[in-house]
Coordinates of C-alpha atoms and ligand atoms in Angstrom, one line a residue:
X1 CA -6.1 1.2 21.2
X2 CA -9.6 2.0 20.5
X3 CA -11.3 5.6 19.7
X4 CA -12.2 6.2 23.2
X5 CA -9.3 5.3 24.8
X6 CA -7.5 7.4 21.9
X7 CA -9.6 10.7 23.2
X8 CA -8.9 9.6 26.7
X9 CA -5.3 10.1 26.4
X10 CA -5.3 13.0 23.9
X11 CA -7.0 15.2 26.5
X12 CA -4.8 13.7 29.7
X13 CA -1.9 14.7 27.7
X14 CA -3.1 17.9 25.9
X15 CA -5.5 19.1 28.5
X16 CA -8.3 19.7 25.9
X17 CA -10.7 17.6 24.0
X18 CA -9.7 16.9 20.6
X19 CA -11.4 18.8 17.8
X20 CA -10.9 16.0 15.7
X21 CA -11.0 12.2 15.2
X22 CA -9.7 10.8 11.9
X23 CA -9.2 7.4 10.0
X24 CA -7.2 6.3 7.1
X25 CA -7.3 2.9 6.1
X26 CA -4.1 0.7 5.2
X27 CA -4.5 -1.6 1.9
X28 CA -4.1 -4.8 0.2
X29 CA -3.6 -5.0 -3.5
X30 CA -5.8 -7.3 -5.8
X31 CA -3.7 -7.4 -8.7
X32 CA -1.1 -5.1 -10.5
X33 CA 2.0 -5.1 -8.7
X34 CA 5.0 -2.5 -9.7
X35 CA 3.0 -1.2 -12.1
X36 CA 2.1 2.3 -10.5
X37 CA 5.6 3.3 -11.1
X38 CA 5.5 2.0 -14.5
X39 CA 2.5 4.3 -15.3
X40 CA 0.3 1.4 -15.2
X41 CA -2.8 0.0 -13.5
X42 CA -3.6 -1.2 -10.1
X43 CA -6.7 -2.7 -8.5
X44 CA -5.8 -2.3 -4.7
X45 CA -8.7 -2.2 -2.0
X46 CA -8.6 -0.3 1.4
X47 CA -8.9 -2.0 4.5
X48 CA -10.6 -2.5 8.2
X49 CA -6.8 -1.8 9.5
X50 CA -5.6 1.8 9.7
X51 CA -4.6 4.9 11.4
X52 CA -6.4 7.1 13.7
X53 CA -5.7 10.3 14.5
X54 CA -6.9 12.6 17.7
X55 CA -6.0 16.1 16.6
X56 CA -6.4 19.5 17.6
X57 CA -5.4 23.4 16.5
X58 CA -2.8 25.3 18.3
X59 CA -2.8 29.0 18.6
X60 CA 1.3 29.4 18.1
X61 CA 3.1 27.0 15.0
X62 CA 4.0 24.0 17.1
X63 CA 3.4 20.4 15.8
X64 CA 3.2 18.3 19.3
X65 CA 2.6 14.5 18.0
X66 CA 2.4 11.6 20.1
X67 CA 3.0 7.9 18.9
X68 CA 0.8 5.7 21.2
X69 CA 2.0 2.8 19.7
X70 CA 5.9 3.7 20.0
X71 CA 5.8 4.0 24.0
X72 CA 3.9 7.2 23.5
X73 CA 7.0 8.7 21.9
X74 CA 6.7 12.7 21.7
X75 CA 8.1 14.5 19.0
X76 CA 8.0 18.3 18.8
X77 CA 8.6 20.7 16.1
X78 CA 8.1 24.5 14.4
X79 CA 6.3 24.5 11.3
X80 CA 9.3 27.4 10.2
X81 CA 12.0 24.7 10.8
X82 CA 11.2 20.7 9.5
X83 CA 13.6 19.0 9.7
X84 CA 14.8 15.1 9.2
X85 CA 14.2 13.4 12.7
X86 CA 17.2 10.9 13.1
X87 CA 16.6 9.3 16.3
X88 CA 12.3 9.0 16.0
X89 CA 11.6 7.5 11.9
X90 CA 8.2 7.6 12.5
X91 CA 7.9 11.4 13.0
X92 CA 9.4 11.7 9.6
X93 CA 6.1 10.8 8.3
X94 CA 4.4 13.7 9.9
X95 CA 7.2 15.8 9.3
X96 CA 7.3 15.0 5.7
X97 CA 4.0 15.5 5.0
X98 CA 3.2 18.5 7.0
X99 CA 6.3 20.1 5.1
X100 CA 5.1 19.4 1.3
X101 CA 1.7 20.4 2.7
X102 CA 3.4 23.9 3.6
X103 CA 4.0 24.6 -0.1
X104 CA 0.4 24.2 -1.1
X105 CA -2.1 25.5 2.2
X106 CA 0.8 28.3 4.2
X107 CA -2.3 29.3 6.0
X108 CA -1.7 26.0 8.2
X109 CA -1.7 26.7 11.5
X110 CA 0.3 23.9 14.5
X111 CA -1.4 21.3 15.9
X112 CA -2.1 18.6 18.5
X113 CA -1.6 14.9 17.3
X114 CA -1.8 11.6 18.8
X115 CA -1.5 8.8 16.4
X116 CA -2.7 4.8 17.2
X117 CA -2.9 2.4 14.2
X118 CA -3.3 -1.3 13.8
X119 CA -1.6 -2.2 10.3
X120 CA 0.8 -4.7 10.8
X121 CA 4.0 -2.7 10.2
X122 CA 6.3 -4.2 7.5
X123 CA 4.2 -6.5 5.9
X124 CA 3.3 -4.7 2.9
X125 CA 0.0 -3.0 3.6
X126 CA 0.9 0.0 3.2
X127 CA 0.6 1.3 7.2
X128 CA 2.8 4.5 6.2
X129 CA 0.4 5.7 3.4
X130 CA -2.6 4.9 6.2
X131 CA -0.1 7.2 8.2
X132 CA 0.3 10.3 5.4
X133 CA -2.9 10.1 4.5
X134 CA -4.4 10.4 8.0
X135 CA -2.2 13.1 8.8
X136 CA -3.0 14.7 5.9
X137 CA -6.7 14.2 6.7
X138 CA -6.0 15.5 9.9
X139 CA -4.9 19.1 9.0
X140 CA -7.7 19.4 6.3
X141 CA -10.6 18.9 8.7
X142 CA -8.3 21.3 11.4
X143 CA -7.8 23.7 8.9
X144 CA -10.4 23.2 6.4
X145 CA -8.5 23.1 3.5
X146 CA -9.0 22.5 0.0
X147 CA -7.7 19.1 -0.1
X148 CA -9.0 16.4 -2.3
X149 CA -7.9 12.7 -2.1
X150 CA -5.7 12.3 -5.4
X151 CA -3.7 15.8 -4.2
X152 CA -3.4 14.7 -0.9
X153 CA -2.1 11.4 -2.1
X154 CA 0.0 13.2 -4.4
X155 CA 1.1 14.8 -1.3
X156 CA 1.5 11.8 0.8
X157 CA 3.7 10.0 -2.1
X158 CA 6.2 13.4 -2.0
X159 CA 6.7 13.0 1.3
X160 CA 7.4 9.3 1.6
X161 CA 9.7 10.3 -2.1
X162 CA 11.7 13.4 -1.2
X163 CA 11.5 14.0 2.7
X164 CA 11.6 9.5 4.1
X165 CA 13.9 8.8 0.8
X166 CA 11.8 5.9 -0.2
X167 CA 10.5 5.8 -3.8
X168 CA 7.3 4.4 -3.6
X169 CA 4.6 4.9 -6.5
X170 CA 0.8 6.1 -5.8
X171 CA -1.3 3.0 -5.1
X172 CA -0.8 3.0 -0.8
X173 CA -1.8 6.6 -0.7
X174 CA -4.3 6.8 -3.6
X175 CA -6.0 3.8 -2.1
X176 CA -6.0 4.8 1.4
X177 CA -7.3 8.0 0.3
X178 CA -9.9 7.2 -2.1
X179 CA -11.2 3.6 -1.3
X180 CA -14.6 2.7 -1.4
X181 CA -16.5 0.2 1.2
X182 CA -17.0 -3.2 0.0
X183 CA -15.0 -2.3 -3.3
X184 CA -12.0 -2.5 -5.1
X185 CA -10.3 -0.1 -7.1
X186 CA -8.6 -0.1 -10.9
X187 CA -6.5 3.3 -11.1
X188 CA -4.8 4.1 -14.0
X189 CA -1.8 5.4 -12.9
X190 CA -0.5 7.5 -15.8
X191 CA -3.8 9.8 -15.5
X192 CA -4.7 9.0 -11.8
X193 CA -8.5 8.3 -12.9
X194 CA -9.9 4.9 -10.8
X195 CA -13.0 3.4 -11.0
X196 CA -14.5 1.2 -8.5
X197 CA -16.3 -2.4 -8.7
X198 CA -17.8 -4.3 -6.1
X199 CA -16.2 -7.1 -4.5
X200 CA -18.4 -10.2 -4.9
X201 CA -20.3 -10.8 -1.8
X202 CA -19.8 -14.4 -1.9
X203 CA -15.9 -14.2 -1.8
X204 CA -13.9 -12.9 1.4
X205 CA -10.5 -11.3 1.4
X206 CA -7.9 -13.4 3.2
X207 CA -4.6 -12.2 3.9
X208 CA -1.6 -13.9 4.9
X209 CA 1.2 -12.3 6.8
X210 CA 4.2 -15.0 6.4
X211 CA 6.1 -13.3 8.3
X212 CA 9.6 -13.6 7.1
X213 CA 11.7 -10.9 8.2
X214 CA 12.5 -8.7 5.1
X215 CA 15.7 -7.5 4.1
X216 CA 16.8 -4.8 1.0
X217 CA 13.4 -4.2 0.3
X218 CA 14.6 -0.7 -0.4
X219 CA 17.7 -1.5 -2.5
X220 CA 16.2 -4.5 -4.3
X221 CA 12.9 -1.7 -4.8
X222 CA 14.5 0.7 -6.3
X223 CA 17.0 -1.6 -8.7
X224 CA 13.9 -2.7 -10.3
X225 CA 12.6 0.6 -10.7
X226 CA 15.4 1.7 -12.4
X227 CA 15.4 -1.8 -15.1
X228 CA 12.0 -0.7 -15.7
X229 CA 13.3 2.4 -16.5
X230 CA 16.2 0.7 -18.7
X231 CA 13.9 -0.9 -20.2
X232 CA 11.4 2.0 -21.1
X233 CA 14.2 3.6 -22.6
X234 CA 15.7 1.0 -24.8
X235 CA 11.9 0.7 -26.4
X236 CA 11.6 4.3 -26.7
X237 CA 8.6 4.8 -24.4
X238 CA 7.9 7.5 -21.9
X239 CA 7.0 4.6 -19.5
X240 CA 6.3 0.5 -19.6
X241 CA 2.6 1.4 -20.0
X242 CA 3.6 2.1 -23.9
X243 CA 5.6 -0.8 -24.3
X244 CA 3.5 -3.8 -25.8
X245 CA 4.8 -7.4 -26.3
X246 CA 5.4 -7.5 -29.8
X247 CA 8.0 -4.4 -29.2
X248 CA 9.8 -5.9 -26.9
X249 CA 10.6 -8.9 -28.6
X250 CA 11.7 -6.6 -31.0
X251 CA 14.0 -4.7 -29.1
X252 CA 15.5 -8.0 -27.3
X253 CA 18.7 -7.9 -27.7
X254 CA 19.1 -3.8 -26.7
X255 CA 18.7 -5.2 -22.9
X256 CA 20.2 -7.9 -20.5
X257 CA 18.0 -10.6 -20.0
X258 CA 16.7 -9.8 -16.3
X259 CA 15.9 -6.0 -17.7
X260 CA 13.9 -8.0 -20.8
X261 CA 11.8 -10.1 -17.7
X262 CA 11.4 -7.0 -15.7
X263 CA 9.8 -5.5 -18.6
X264 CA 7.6 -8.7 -19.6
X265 CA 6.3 -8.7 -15.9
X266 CA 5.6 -4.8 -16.0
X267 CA 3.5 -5.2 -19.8
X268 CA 1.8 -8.7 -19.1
X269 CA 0.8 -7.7 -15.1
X270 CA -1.2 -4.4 -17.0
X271 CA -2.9 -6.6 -19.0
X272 CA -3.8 -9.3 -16.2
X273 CA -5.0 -5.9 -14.4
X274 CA -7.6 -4.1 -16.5
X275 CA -8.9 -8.2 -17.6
X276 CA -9.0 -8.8 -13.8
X277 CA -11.4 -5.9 -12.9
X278 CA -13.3 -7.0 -16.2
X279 CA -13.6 -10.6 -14.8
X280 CA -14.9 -9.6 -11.3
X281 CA -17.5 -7.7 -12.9
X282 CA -18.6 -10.2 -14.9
X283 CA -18.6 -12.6 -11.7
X284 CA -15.8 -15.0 -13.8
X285 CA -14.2 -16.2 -10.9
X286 CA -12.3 -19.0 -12.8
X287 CA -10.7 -16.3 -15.1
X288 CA -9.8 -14.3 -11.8
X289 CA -8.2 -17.4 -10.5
X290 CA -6.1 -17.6 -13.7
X291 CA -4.9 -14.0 -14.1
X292 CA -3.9 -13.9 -10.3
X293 CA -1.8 -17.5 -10.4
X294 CA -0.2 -16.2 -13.1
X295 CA 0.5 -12.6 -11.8
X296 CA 2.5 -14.8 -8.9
X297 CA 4.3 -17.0 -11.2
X298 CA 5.3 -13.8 -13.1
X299 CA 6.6 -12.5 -10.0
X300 CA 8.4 -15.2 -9.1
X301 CA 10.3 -16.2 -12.5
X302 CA 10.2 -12.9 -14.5
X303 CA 9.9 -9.7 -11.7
X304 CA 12.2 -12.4 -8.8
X305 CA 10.6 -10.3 -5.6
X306 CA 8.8 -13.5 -3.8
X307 CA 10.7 -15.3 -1.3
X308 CA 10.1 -19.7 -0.6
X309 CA 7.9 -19.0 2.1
X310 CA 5.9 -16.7 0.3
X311 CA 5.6 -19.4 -2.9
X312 CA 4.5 -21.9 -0.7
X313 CA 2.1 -20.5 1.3
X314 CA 0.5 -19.9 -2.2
X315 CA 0.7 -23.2 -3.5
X316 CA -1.3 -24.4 -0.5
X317 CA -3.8 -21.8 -0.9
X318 CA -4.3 -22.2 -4.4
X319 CA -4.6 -26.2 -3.7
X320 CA -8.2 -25.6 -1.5
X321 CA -9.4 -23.0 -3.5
X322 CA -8.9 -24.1 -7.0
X323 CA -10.4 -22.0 -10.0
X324 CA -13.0 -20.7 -7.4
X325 CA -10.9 -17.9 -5.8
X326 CA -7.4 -16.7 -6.3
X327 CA -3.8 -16.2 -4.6
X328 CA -0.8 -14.3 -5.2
X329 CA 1.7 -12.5 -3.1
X330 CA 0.8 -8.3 -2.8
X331 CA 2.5 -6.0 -2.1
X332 CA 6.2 -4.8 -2.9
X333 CA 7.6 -8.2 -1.9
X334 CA 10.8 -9.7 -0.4
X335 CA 8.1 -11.0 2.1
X336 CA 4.8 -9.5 3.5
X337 CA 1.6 -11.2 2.6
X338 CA -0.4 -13.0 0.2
X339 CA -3.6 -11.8 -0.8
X340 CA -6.5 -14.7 -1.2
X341 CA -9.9 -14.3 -2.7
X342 CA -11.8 -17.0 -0.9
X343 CA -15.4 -18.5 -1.1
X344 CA -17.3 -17.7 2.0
X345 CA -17.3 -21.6 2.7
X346 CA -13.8 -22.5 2.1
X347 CA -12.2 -19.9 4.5
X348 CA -11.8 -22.3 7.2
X349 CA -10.3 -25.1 4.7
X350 CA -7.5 -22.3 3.9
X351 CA -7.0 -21.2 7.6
X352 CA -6.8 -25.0 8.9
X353 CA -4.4 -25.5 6.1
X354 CA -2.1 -22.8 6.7
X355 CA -2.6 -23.5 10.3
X356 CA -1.8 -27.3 9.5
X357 CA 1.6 -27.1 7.1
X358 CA 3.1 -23.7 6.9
X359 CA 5.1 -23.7 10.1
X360 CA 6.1 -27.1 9.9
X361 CA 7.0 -26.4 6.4
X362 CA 9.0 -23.4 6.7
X363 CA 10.1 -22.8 10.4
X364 CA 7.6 -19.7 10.1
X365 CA 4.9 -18.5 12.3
X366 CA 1.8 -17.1 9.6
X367 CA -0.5 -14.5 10.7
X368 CA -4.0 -14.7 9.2
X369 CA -6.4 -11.3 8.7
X370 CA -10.0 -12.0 7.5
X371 CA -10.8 -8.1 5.7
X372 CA -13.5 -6.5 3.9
X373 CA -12.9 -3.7 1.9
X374 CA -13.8 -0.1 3.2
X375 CA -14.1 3.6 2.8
X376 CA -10.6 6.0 2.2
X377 CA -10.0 9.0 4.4
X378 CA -11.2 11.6 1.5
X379 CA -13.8 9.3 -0.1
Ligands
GLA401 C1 5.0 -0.7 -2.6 C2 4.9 0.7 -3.1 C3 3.8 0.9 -4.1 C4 3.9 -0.2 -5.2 C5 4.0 -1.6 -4.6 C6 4.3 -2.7 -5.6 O1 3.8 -0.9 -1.9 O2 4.7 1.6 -2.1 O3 3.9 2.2 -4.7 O4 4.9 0.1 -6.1 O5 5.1 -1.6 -3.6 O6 3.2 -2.8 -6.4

């Protein structure tokens, strides 16, 4: 639904104009993958797909949110009683959020919300952080709070943690928060400091929804957070960040062996991080290419999150573009996407190609998104 159609409805349903109109972008991440729990880096960029929000004050402490793309669901609620919503799972998003907000800015007031977004749901680009963070966006232009983008992604990340139950890191909401047009972003997650590069302009992000239907991304999620965590331990770090190779060969045989390839994924994808941001800077494509084939075999073999579909679609990809862009899978995995970095002139080579083998191959309908990076909600 488009912004004017989004006003439209707000004040048919409300009977006022909104006061506001607010954007958070979803995201797709370059390199670094289950490293933000790990204290690690990331180099995520935001993206033209996101969440809008119309949104308005109320004079009493009602929350009256709309989900246009839910058959205009309603849900209703008193900012004195939040409360998990069983029967709508999206309102748990603004319910979550709205509550850790609470702690932080009481002075908030209830509101008016209805909420359109185009991120392809489930497919691992992040469309609930683009949902926290534009709620949270929301309320601090309402209320005009004191809200910058790393609390409010702090925020956002409590929420999805302690109020949806899933334990996600920072990237999603740091990203969709802080994201800068045209640029990607290397955040160090132990100290939540991120600096941004430009994106060469020769190069276009291509993502590939395959499209397989994912199952126990949760449980499979959260077991590998907690072998990272084994793993931390039996080094005697505070987090994977600390651990180094040379330590971990030393401390081998205090872990089973899929905790020991957990670990190896989590140190090696830090390194292949930082040297990737390095690399685009220096405009040493063929060294990008390198670090992101091997940040997919590394999930494949050592981290086991990619799925068949997912390998092959990369193996085409990587076929046309060669050491003059890169592929891996992003995201959290057991399906989702892969993430391409393509020369301007070889876009249509990977689409055709896709178009061409990946169905045939796999029984799978792909879904292809040309992106360019853009602007956070608090940037
Ligand atoms: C999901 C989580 C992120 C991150 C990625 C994997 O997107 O929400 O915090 O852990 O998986 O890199």
């Amino acid at each position: 639904m488009d912004q004017t159609t989004l006003t439209a409805q707000f004040a048919s349903t409300f009977h006022q104009q909104p006061a506001r109109l607010v954007h958070a972008p979803g995201r797709v991440n370059l390199i670094g993958e289950h490293t933000d729990y790990n204290g690690g880096f990331v180099f995520p960029a935001a993206i033209n797909f996101g969440t809008w929000i119309a949104a308005s004050t109320r004079d009493d402490r009602q929350i009256d949110a709309v989900a246009v793309d839910f058959d205009n669901q309603r849900n209703q609620f008193s900012l004195d009683a939040i409360e998990f919503d069983e029967q709508q799972g999206w309102a748990n998003y603004v319910r979550g959020v709205i509550k850790m907000l609470q702690h932080d800015f009481p002075q908030i007031g209830g509101a008016n919300l209805m909420i359109t977004g185009n991120v392809p749901q489930g497919a691992g680009l992040s469309s609930s952080a683009s949902f926290e963070i534009a709620v949270l966006k929301a309320f601090s232009d309402l209320y005009d709070l004191n809200l910058d983008g790393v609390k409010a992604a702090l925020l956002g990340q409590k929420a999805e943690n302690d109020f949806v139950g899933c334990s996600c890191g920072i990237m999603d909401q740091l990203i969709s928060a802080m994201g800068e047009e045209g640029q990607g972003m290397l955040l160090d997650c132990e100290s939540l400091t991120f600096e941004h590069s430009n994106l060469p302009d020769d190069l276009d992000i291509v993502i590939i929804n395959s499209n397989v239907k994912r199952g126990l991304v949760d449980s499979e999620y959260n077991l590998r957070r907690q072998q990272c965590e084994e793993a931390a331990a039996a080094m005697q770090v505070k987090s994977l960040r600390h651990a180094d190779l040379p330590l971990l060969e030393a401390c081998r045989d205090n872990m089973s062996d899929p905790v020991y390839r957990r670990a190896r994924h989590i140190i090696t994808e830090n390194q292949r991080t930082v040297d990737t941001f390095r690399s685009l800077r220096e405009g040493d494509i063929a060294a990008v290419s390198k670090a992101m084939a091997e940040s997919h075999a590394s999930m494949r073999d050592d981290f086991e999150i990619t799925v068949k579909p997912i390998d092959y679609l990369v193996e085409i990809v990587s076929q046309v573009v060669g050491n003059k862009g890169g592929v891996r899978m992003t995201g959290g995995g057991f399906g989702g996407c892969v993430v391409a970095l393509v020369p301007k002139n070889l876009v249509s080579e990977v689409t055709n190609t896709v178009n061409k083998f990946y169905h045939s191959e796999t029984g799978l309908k792909q879904t292809i998104y040309v992106c360019s990076a853009e602007k956070g909600a608090f940037s």
